[in-house]
mmCIF file of C-alpha atoms in Angstrom:
data_model
loop_
_atom_site.group_PDB
_atom_site.id
_atom_site.type_symbol
_atom_site.label_atom_id
_atom_site.label_comp_id
_atom_site.label_asym_id
_atom_site.label_seq_id
_atom_site.Cartn_x
_atom_site.Cartn_y
_atom_site.Cartn_z
ATOM 1 C CA MET A 6 -34.680 -7.541 15.978
ATOM 2 C CA GLY A 7 -35.194 -6.978 19.693
ATOM 3 C CA ILE A 8 -34.009 -7.757 23.216
ATOM 4 C CA GLU A 9 -35.976 -10.056 25.501
ATOM 5 C CA TYR A 10 -34.827 -11.185 28.947
ATOM 6 C CA GLY A 11 -31.272 -10.068 28.241
ATOM 7 C CA GLU A 12 -31.077 -11.887 24.906
ATOM 8 C CA MET A 13 -30.847 -10.258 21.465
ATOM 9 C CA LYS A 14 -33.165 -11.905 18.987
ATOM 10 C CA PHE A 15 -32.972 -11.705 15.198
ATOM 11 C CA THR A 16 -35.560 -12.646 12.626
ATOM 12 C CA ARG A 17 -34.554 -14.800 9.670
ATOM 13 C CA GLU A 18 -34.960 -11.760 7.415
ATOM 14 C CA ASP A 19 -32.589 -9.695 9.581
ATOM 15 C CA LEU A 20 -29.873 -12.339 9.379
ATOM 16 C CA GLN A 21 -30.432 -12.826 5.673
ATOM 17 C CA ARG A 22 -29.890 -9.101 5.023
ATOM 18 C CA LEU A 23 -26.604 -9.227 6.946
ATOM 19 C CA PHE A 24 -25.399 -12.232 4.954
ATOM 20 C CA ASP A 25 -26.613 -10.826 1.644
ATOM 21 C CA LYS A 26 -24.352 -7.769 2.030
ATOM 22 C CA GLN A 27 -21.322 -10.030 2.342
ATOM 23 C CA VAL A 28 -22.489 -12.296 -0.470
ATOM 24 C CA GLN A 29 -22.777 -9.311 -2.808
ATOM 25 C CA LYS A 30 -19.217 -8.294 -1.941
ATOM 26 C CA LEU A 31 -18.022 -11.840 -2.641
ATOM 27 C CA VAL A 32 -19.869 -11.961 -5.968
ATOM 28 C CA GLY A 33 -18.375 -8.623 -6.996
ATOM 29 C CA LEU A 34 -14.863 -9.791 -6.103
ATOM 30 C CA ILE A 35 -15.261 -13.092 -7.970
ATOM 31 C CA ASP A 36 -16.739 -11.328 -11.026
ATOM 32 C CA THR A 37 -13.756 -8.959 -11.089
ATOM 33 C CA GLN A 38 -11.218 -11.778 -10.816
ATOM 34 C CA LEU A 39 -12.901 -13.784 -13.569
ATOM 35 C CA GLN A 40 -12.901 -10.724 -15.815
ATOM 36 C CA ILE A 41 -9.194 -10.182 -15.134
ATOM 37 C CA MET A 42 -8.487 -13.844 -15.918
ATOM 38 C CA GLN A 43 -10.463 -13.593 -19.154
ATOM 39 C CA LYS A 44 -8.505 -10.516 -20.180
ATOM 40 C CA LYS A 45 -5.060 -11.897 -19.320
ATOM 41 C CA HIS A 46 -5.624 -15.558 -20.240
ATOM 42 C CA PRO A 47 -8.486 -15.680 -22.783
ATOM 43 C CA GLY A 48 -7.894 -19.323 -23.690
ATOM 44 C CA GLN A 49 -8.043 -20.747 -20.181
ATOM 45 C CA GLN A 50 -10.946 -22.008 -18.093
ATOM 46 C CA VAL A 51 -11.479 -21.590 -14.345
ATOM 47 C CA ASN A 52 -12.721 -24.938 -13.031
ATOM 48 C CA HIS A 53 -12.749 -24.535 -9.256
ATOM 49 C CA LEU A 54 -13.848 -21.880 -6.778
ATOM 50 C CA ILE A 55 -12.600 -22.820 -3.299
ATOM 51 C CA LEU A 56 -14.204 -21.269 -0.224
ATOM 52 C CA ALA A 57 -12.142 -20.867 2.951
ATOM 53 C CA GLY A 58 -12.691 -18.921 6.151
ATOM 54 C CA GLY A 59 -15.660 -18.573 8.483
ATOM 55 C CA LEU A 60 -18.062 -17.153 5.904
ATOM 56 C CA GLY A 61 -17.272 -19.962 3.467
ATOM 57 C CA HIS A 62 -18.485 -22.432 6.099
ATOM 58 C CA SER A 63 -22.048 -21.101 5.826
ATOM 59 C CA PRO A 64 -24.353 -23.388 3.776
ATOM 60 C CA TYR A 65 -26.379 -20.301 2.822
ATOM 61 C CA VAL A 66 -23.325 -18.600 1.326
ATOM 62 C CA GLN A 67 -22.326 -21.807 -0.468
ATOM 63 C CA ASP A 68 -25.794 -22.207 -1.997
ATOM 64 C CA ARG A 69 -25.928 -18.555 -3.105
ATOM 65 C CA LEU A 70 -22.548 -18.751 -4.820
ATOM 66 C CA ARG A 71 -23.369 -22.067 -6.505
ATOM 67 C CA ALA A 72 -26.619 -20.589 -7.839
ATOM 68 C CA ARG A 73 -24.902 -17.356 -8.965
ATOM 69 C CA PHE A 74 -22.076 -19.076 -10.828
ATOM 70 C CA LEU A 75 -24.051 -21.984 -12.255
ATOM 71 C CA LYS A 76 -22.681 -22.579 -15.768
ATOM 72 C CA GLY A 77 -20.247 -19.724 -15.244
ATOM 73 C CA GLY A 78 -22.691 -17.037 -14.218
ATOM 74 C CA GLY A 79 -22.223 -15.232 -17.526
ATOM 75 C CA HIS A 80 -18.446 -15.718 -17.633
ATOM 76 C CA SER A 81 -17.347 -17.648 -20.718
ATOM 77 C CA ASN A 82 -14.121 -18.703 -19.007
ATOM 78 C CA ALA A 83 -15.957 -20.395 -16.109
ATOM 79 C CA ALA A 84 -18.546 -22.519 -17.904
ATOM 80 C CA ASN A 85 -17.856 -25.608 -15.765
ATOM 81 C CA ILE A 86 -16.800 -23.931 -12.523
ATOM 82 C CA GLN A 87 -17.347 -25.971 -9.341
ATOM 83 C CA VAL A 88 -17.780 -24.374 -5.918
ATOM 84 C CA ARG A 89 -15.818 -26.345 -3.332
ATOM 85 C CA VAL A 90 -15.262 -25.874 0.402
ATOM 86 C CA ALA A 91 -11.851 -26.257 2.029
ATOM 87 C CA PRO A 92 -11.518 -28.756 4.907
ATOM 88 C CA ASP A 93 -12.120 -26.971 8.220
ATOM 89 C CA PRO A 94 -12.835 -23.642 6.460
ATOM 90 C CA GLN A 95 -13.134 -21.777 9.778
ATOM 91 C CA LEU A 96 -9.551 -22.739 10.642
ATOM 92 C CA ALA A 97 -8.051 -22.332 7.152
ATOM 93 C CA VAL A 98 -6.572 -18.876 7.751
ATOM 94 C CA CYS A 99 -5.290 -19.802 11.215
ATOM 95 C CA LYS A 100 -3.669 -23.007 9.932
ATOM 96 C CA GLY A 101 -2.069 -21.093 7.085
ATOM 97 C CA LEU A 102 -0.500 -18.534 9.417
ATOM 98 C CA VAL A 103 0.754 -21.248 11.772
ATOM 99 C CA GLY A 104 2.168 -23.247 8.856
ATOM 100 C CA ASP A 105 3.934 -20.176 7.521
ATOM 101 C CA ARG A 106 5.444 -19.422 10.937
ATOM 102 C CA LEU A 107 6.642 -23.011 11.398
ATOM 103 C CA ARG A 108 8.324 -22.983 7.992
ATOM 104 C CA ARG A 109 10.070 -19.690 8.830
ATOM 105 C CA LEU A 110 11.368 -21.207 12.080
ATOM 106 C CA LYS A 111 12.560 -24.401 10.388
ATOM 107 C CA VAL A 112 14.075 -23.194 7.112
ATOM 108 C CA GLY A 113 14.038 -19.402 7.481
ATOM 109 C CA LYS A 114 11.685 -18.875 4.546
ATOM 110 C CA PRO A 115 7.900 -18.352 4.243
ATOM 111 C CA VAL A 116 5.548 -20.727 2.462
ATOM 112 C CA LEU A 117 5.067 -18.139 -0.302
ATOM 113 C CA ASN A 118 8.280 -16.324 -1.208
ATOM 114 C CA TYR A 119 6.491 -13.885 -3.472
ATOM 115 C CA ARG A 120 3.073 -12.256 -3.357
ATOM 116 C CA CYS A 121 1.105 -10.111 -5.757
ATOM 117 C CA CYS A 122 -1.086 -7.312 -4.462
ATOM 118 C CA ARG A 123 -4.598 -6.559 -5.700
ATOM 119 C CA ALA A 124 -3.932 -2.809 -5.548
ATOM 120 C CA SER A 125 -1.027 -0.382 -5.793
ATOM 121 C CA TYR A 126 0.254 1.558 -2.775
ATOM 122 C CA GLY A 127 2.411 4.679 -2.689
ATOM 123 C CA THR A 128 3.188 7.955 -0.971
ATOM 124 C CA ILE A 129 2.454 11.580 -1.825
ATOM 125 C CA CYS A 130 5.548 13.672 -2.464
ATOM 126 C CA LYS A 131 6.830 16.537 -4.612
ATOM 127 C CA GLU A 132 8.965 16.211 -7.714
ATOM 128 C CA LEU A 133 11.677 18.514 -9.038
ATOM 129 C CA TYR A 134 10.183 20.413 -11.973
ATOM 130 C CA ASN A 135 11.482 19.491 -15.430
ATOM 131 C CA LYS A 136 10.200 21.591 -18.318
ATOM 132 C CA ASP A 137 10.986 18.739 -20.734
ATOM 133 C CA ASN A 138 8.805 16.273 -18.826
ATOM 134 C CA PRO A 139 5.330 16.216 -20.458
ATOM 135 C CA LEU A 140 3.802 15.054 -17.162
ATOM 136 C CA HIS A 141 4.792 18.395 -15.625
ATOM 137 C CA ASN A 142 3.065 20.549 -18.245
ATOM 138 C CA GLY A 143 0.215 22.547 -16.759
ATOM 139 C CA ARG A 144 0.889 21.369 -13.207
ATOM 140 C CA SER A 145 0.872 23.761 -10.264
ATOM 141 C CA LEU A 146 4.396 24.574 -9.120
ATOM 142 C CA TYR A 147 5.861 25.277 -5.714
ATOM 143 C CA LYS A 148 9.051 27.267 -5.104
ATOM 144 C CA ASP A 149 11.102 25.906 -2.233
ATOM 145 C CA PRO A 150 12.196 28.849 -0.038
ATOM 146 C CA MET A 151 15.260 26.907 1.079
ATOM 147 C CA ASN A 152 16.882 26.379 -2.312
ATOM 148 C CA GLY A 153 14.734 28.444 -4.693
ATOM 149 C CA LYS A 154 13.947 25.458 -6.949
ATOM 150 C CA LEU A 155 10.558 24.693 -8.488
ATOM 151 C CA TYR A 156 8.679 21.504 -7.674
ATOM 152 C CA VAL A 157 5.536 19.766 -8.904
ATOM 153 C CA THR A 158 3.327 19.034 -5.915
ATOM 154 C CA GLN A 159 0.934 16.149 -5.183
ATOM 155 C CA SER A 160 3.062 13.632 -7.084
ATOM 156 C CA ILE A 161 2.929 9.930 -6.210
ATOM 157 C CA ALA A 162 5.805 7.501 -5.636
ATOM 158 C CA TRP A 163 4.473 3.928 -5.943
ATOM 159 C CA PHE A 164 6.278 1.388 -3.728
ATOM 160 C CA ILE A 165 3.910 -1.554 -4.382
ATOM 161 C CA LYS A 166 2.348 -2.033 -7.810
ATOM 162 C CA LYS A 167 -0.741 -4.083 -8.525
ATOM 163 C CA GLY A 168 0.020 -7.577 -9.817
ATOM 164 C CA LYS A 169 3.799 -7.228 -9.470
ATOM 165 C CA PRO A 170 5.547 -9.935 -7.404
ATOM 166 C CA ILE A 171 7.178 -8.738 -4.207
ATOM 167 C CA THR A 172 9.187 -10.732 -1.706
ATOM 168 C CA SER A 173 8.220 -10.973 1.932
ATOM 169 C CA ASP A 174 11.817 -11.692 3.010
ATOM 170 C CA GLU A 175 13.267 -8.222 2.464
ATOM 171 C CA ALA A 176 11.983 -4.773 3.320
ATOM 172 C CA ILE A 177 11.286 -2.243 0.574
ATOM 173 C CA THR A 178 13.482 0.698 1.528
ATOM 174 C CA HIS A 179 12.802 4.296 0.537
ATOM 175 C CA SER A 180 15.227 7.102 1.344
ATOM 176 C CA PHE A 181 13.747 10.499 2.189
ATOM 177 C CA HIS A 182 14.984 13.867 3.313
ATOM 178 C CA ARG A 183 13.521 16.830 5.115
ATOM 179 C CA LYS A 184 14.697 20.399 5.402
ATOM 180 C CA VAL A 185 14.034 22.225 8.679
ATOM 181 C CA SER A 186 15.069 25.637 9.966
ATOM 182 C CA PRO A 187 17.518 25.846 12.895
ATOM 183 C CA GLY A 188 15.646 26.052 16.187
ATOM 184 C CA ASP A 189 12.430 24.638 14.726
ATOM 185 C CA PRO A 190 11.235 22.098 17.332
ATOM 186 C CA ARG A 191 8.935 20.240 14.943
ATOM 187 C CA ARG A 192 10.277 16.802 14.101
ATOM 188 C CA ALA A 193 7.088 14.775 13.432
ATOM 189 C CA PHE A 194 5.921 14.675 9.815
ATOM 190 C CA PRO A 195 2.769 13.055 8.421
ATOM 191 C CA THR A 196 3.092 10.685 5.476
ATOM 192 C CA SER A 197 0.021 9.968 3.342
ATOM 193 C CA ILE A 198 -0.341 6.405 2.037
ATOM 194 C CA VAL A 199 -2.426 6.219 -1.150
ATOM 195 C CA GLU A 200 -4.115 3.306 -2.883
ATOM 196 C CA SER A 201 -5.168 2.657 -6.492
ATOM 197 C CA TYR A 202 -6.835 -0.308 -8.190
ATOM 198 C CA ALA A 203 -5.779 0.817 -11.680
ATOM 199 C CA ASP A 204 -3.561 -1.512 -13.707
ATOM 200 C CA GLU A 205 0.111 -0.562 -13.777
ATOM 201 C CA PRO A 206 0.084 1.191 -17.224
ATOM 202 C CA PHE A 207 -2.739 3.443 -15.997
ATOM 203 C CA LEU A 208 -1.427 4.307 -12.536
ATOM 204 C CA PRO A 209 -1.828 8.060 -11.945
ATOM 205 C CA HIS A 210 1.285 10.178 -11.525
ATOM 206 C CA HIS A 211 -0.546 12.797 -9.457
ATOM 207 C CA MET A 212 -3.378 12.797 -6.939
ATOM 208 C CA ASP A 213 -5.844 14.525 -9.261
ATOM 209 C CA SER A 214 -5.158 12.525 -12.412
ATOM 210 C CA GLY A 215 -6.829 9.151 -11.983
ATOM 211 C CA ASP A 216 -8.126 6.339 -9.802
ATOM 212 C CA VAL A 217 -6.385 7.014 -6.482
ATOM 213 C CA HIS A 218 -7.441 7.809 -2.928
ATOM 214 C CA THR A 219 -5.769 8.357 0.429
ATOM 215 C CA LEU A 220 -5.796 5.163 2.487
ATOM 216 C CA CYS A 221 -4.239 6.375 5.736
ATOM 217 C CA GLU A 222 -1.518 8.517 7.271
ATOM 218 C CA ILE A 223 1.569 7.375 9.129
ATOM 219 C CA GLU A 224 3.778 9.651 11.192
ATOM 220 C CA SER A 225 7.535 9.971 10.803
ATOM 221 C CA ASP A 226 8.569 11.101 14.273
ATOM 222 C CA LEU A 227 12.201 12.228 14.288
ATOM 223 C CA SER A 228 12.025 13.987 17.659
ATOM 224 C CA SER A 229 14.389 11.409 19.197
ATOM 225 C CA ALA A 230 16.949 11.702 16.373
ATOM 226 C CA ASP A 231 20.387 13.098 17.234
ATOM 227 C CA GLU A 232 20.463 16.635 15.798
ATOM 228 C CA SER A 233 24.257 16.462 15.508
ATOM 229 C CA LYS A 234 23.718 13.895 12.753
ATOM 230 C CA PHE A 235 21.672 16.342 10.653
ATOM 231 C CA LYS A 236 23.413 17.863 7.647
ATOM 232 C CA GLU A 237 23.809 21.615 8.035
ATOM 233 C CA LYS A 238 23.384 23.600 4.803
ATOM 234 C CA ASN A 239 24.198 27.211 3.891
ATOM 235 C CA LYS A 240 25.794 27.908 7.275
ATOM 236 C CA ARG A 241 28.542 30.158 5.855
ATOM 237 C CA PHE A 242 27.856 33.886 5.830
ATOM 238 C CA TRP A 243 28.523 34.083 2.092
ATOM 239 C CA SER A 244 25.909 31.421 1.266
ATOM 240 C CA ILE A 245 23.063 32.761 -0.860
ATOM 241 C CA GLY A 246 20.398 30.294 0.294
ATOM 242 C CA LYS A 247 18.730 30.093 3.669
ATOM 243 C CA HIS A 248 20.437 28.309 6.548
ATOM 244 C CA TYR A 249 18.764 24.948 7.268
ATOM 245 C CA PHE A 250 19.247 21.363 8.421
ATOM 246 C CA ARG A 251 18.770 18.452 6.042
ATOM 247 C CA ILE A 252 17.492 15.259 7.713
ATOM 248 C CA ASP A 253 18.153 12.067 5.746
ATOM 249 C CA TYR A 254 16.136 9.066 6.874
ATOM 250 C CA GLU A 255 14.553 5.862 5.594
ATOM 251 C CA ILE A 256 11.102 4.336 5.693
ATOM 252 C CA LYS A 257 11.163 0.572 5.402
ATOM 253 C CA VAL A 258 8.082 -1.241 4.123
ATOM 254 C CA LEU A 259 7.774 -4.810 5.424
ATOM 255 C CA ILE A 260 5.413 -7.204 3.685
ATOM 256 C CA GLY A 261 3.340 -9.495 5.925
ATOM 257 C CA PRO A 262 0.799 -12.253 5.175
ATOM 258 C CA ALA A 263 -2.139 -9.848 5.589
ATOM 259 C CA ASP A 264 -0.651 -6.404 6.109
ATOM 260 C CA VAL A 265 2.123 -3.954 5.362
ATOM 261 C CA ARG A 266 4.210 -2.476 8.196
ATOM 262 C CA PHE A 267 6.220 0.729 8.167
ATOM 263 C CA GLU A 268 9.423 1.398 10.093
ATOM 264 C CA LEU A 269 11.279 4.697 10.451
ATOM 265 C CA TRP A 270 15.088 4.486 10.417
ATOM 266 C CA PHE A 271 17.631 7.251 11.007
ATOM 267 C CA ASN A 272 21.399 6.868 11.048
ATOM 268 C CA GLY A 273 21.099 3.078 11.123
ATOM 269 C CA GLN A 274 18.688 3.008 14.069
ATOM 270 C CA LYS A 275 14.994 2.169 14.151
ATOM 271 C CA LEU A 276 13.019 5.048 15.666
ATOM 272 C CA SER A 277 9.417 3.959 15.290
ATOM 273 C CA LYS A 278 7.024 1.253 16.309
ATOM 274 C CA ASP A 279 5.571 -0.830 13.516
ATOM 275 C CA GLN A 280 2.534 0.781 11.903
ATOM 276 C CA PRO A 281 0.529 -1.881 10.033
ATOM 277 C CA ILE A 282 -2.147 -1.329 7.403
ATOM 278 C CA LYS A 283 -4.288 -4.154 6.111
ATOM 279 C CA ILE A 284 -4.033 -5.021 2.417
ATOM 280 C CA GLU A 285 -5.267 -7.856 0.202
ATOM 281 C CA TRP A 286 -3.062 -10.255 -1.746
ATOM 282 C CA GLN A 287 -3.780 -12.285 -4.857
ATOM 283 C CA ALA A 288 -2.066 -15.477 -5.985
ATOM 284 C CA PRO A 289 1.025 -14.699 -8.121
ATOM 285 C CA GLN A 290 1.052 -15.892 -11.710
ATOM 286 C CA ALA A 291 4.089 -16.907 -13.730
ATOM 287 C CA PHE A 292 6.646 -14.119 -13.658
ATOM 288 C CA GLU A 293 10.288 -13.241 -13.933
ATOM 289 C CA LEU A 294 11.998 -12.344 -10.683
ATOM 290 C CA PRO A 295 12.167 -8.548 -10.306
ATOM 291 C CA ALA A 296 15.536 -6.958 -10.895
ATOM 292 C CA ALA A 297 17.207 -5.215 -7.990
ATOM 293 C CA THR A 298 16.531 -1.494 -7.916
ATOM 294 C CA GLU A 299 18.158 1.406 -6.174
ATOM 295 C CA PRO A 300 16.268 2.929 -3.226
ATOM 296 C CA ARG A 301 14.180 5.952 -4.071
ATOM 297 C CA VAL A 302 15.097 9.296 -2.633
ATOM 298 C CA SER A 303 12.086 11.398 -1.737
ATOM 299 C CA GLU A 304 10.813 13.890 0.745
ATOM 300 C CA MET A 305 7.478 13.309 2.378
ATOM 301 C CA PRO A 306 4.520 15.703 2.525
ATOM 302 C CA THR A 307 4.439 18.591 4.928
ATOM 303 C CA SER A 308 2.020 21.433 5.465
ATOM 304 C CA PRO A 309 3.590 24.802 4.497
ATOM 305 C CA ALA A 310 1.928 26.335 7.555
ATOM 306 C CA HIS A 311 3.949 24.088 9.843
ATOM 307 C CA ALA A 312 7.302 23.772 8.094
ATOM 308 C CA THR A 313 9.387 26.074 5.964
ATOM 309 C CA ASP A 314 10.194 23.200 3.649
ATOM 310 C CA GLY A 315 6.710 23.144 2.079
ATOM 311 C CA PRO A 316 5.347 20.146 0.149
ATOM 312 C CA ALA A 317 7.164 16.881 -0.280
ATOM 313 C CA GLU A 318 10.181 16.420 -2.511
ATOM 314 C CA MET A 319 10.935 13.473 -4.768
ATOM 315 C CA ASN A 320 14.236 13.215 -6.619
ATOM 316 C CA GLY A 321 14.970 10.919 -9.521
ATOM 317 C CA VAL A 322 11.916 8.718 -9.118
ATOM 318 C CA GLN A 323 10.648 6.995 -12.248
ATOM 319 C CA GLN A 324 6.905 6.590 -12.083
#
């Protein structure tokens, strides 16, 4: 690779190395999906592998995938798989998004009412300690200086679970609360979003107990919230606990075609700009529609050095 007369030149080997990295990622993804299909549907065969998008338009990529998955590529459930290319593969994603938008404008519904995610997503929080809960045995505990109660820290509340159908029409709403001391000017709290590729029965309950990692952080900025709407606690002189404000708010999770957006709501008003994170969807299989559930009530993570409330609180969340 070099630059001559203002032009960047690549050798065939340079370009091949760039493509090979992407091909290996594609092969790994396809291998994983075929293994999942074999595990969930052992009696079924996968007959077609359809390529869409700019990379799928490359003859080199097509040839590599056809050679790799010839006669199934070692997968017994793909013995006769055929690699096919979608019409106008470079425009497939664009056409899909436009088609989805047109359907929403015409009938008020998306092309796909339900989606299934390839990973699980949740938030880090703290959970009220219960000595009868086996998941709490041996965990480090934190005593809240505001109410004197014990909590298990670094717990996880999952709001999207791998393989579970979720609608894109309605937001997933989580209710949270914060406790702050009177006069404390801090009103912006970080929220850690975590990701796990473990199947639902093996999802970790805590950050140090399985396949989970921090994906990103979003900020819940309540600085513009009306303090008169905060709930004042222990304000009477005879109260035993410390005097503090309790801030009840909601984080709404909105499902998009290629991302998840977060909105902060307080007292019925939206306070934040959308904060999207990119996620990957998989085609939903046959399923029963999910039953309606009550919103979760949690409190998001906070550094003890910056807030008297300490780590995050989670009440009544079944994990």
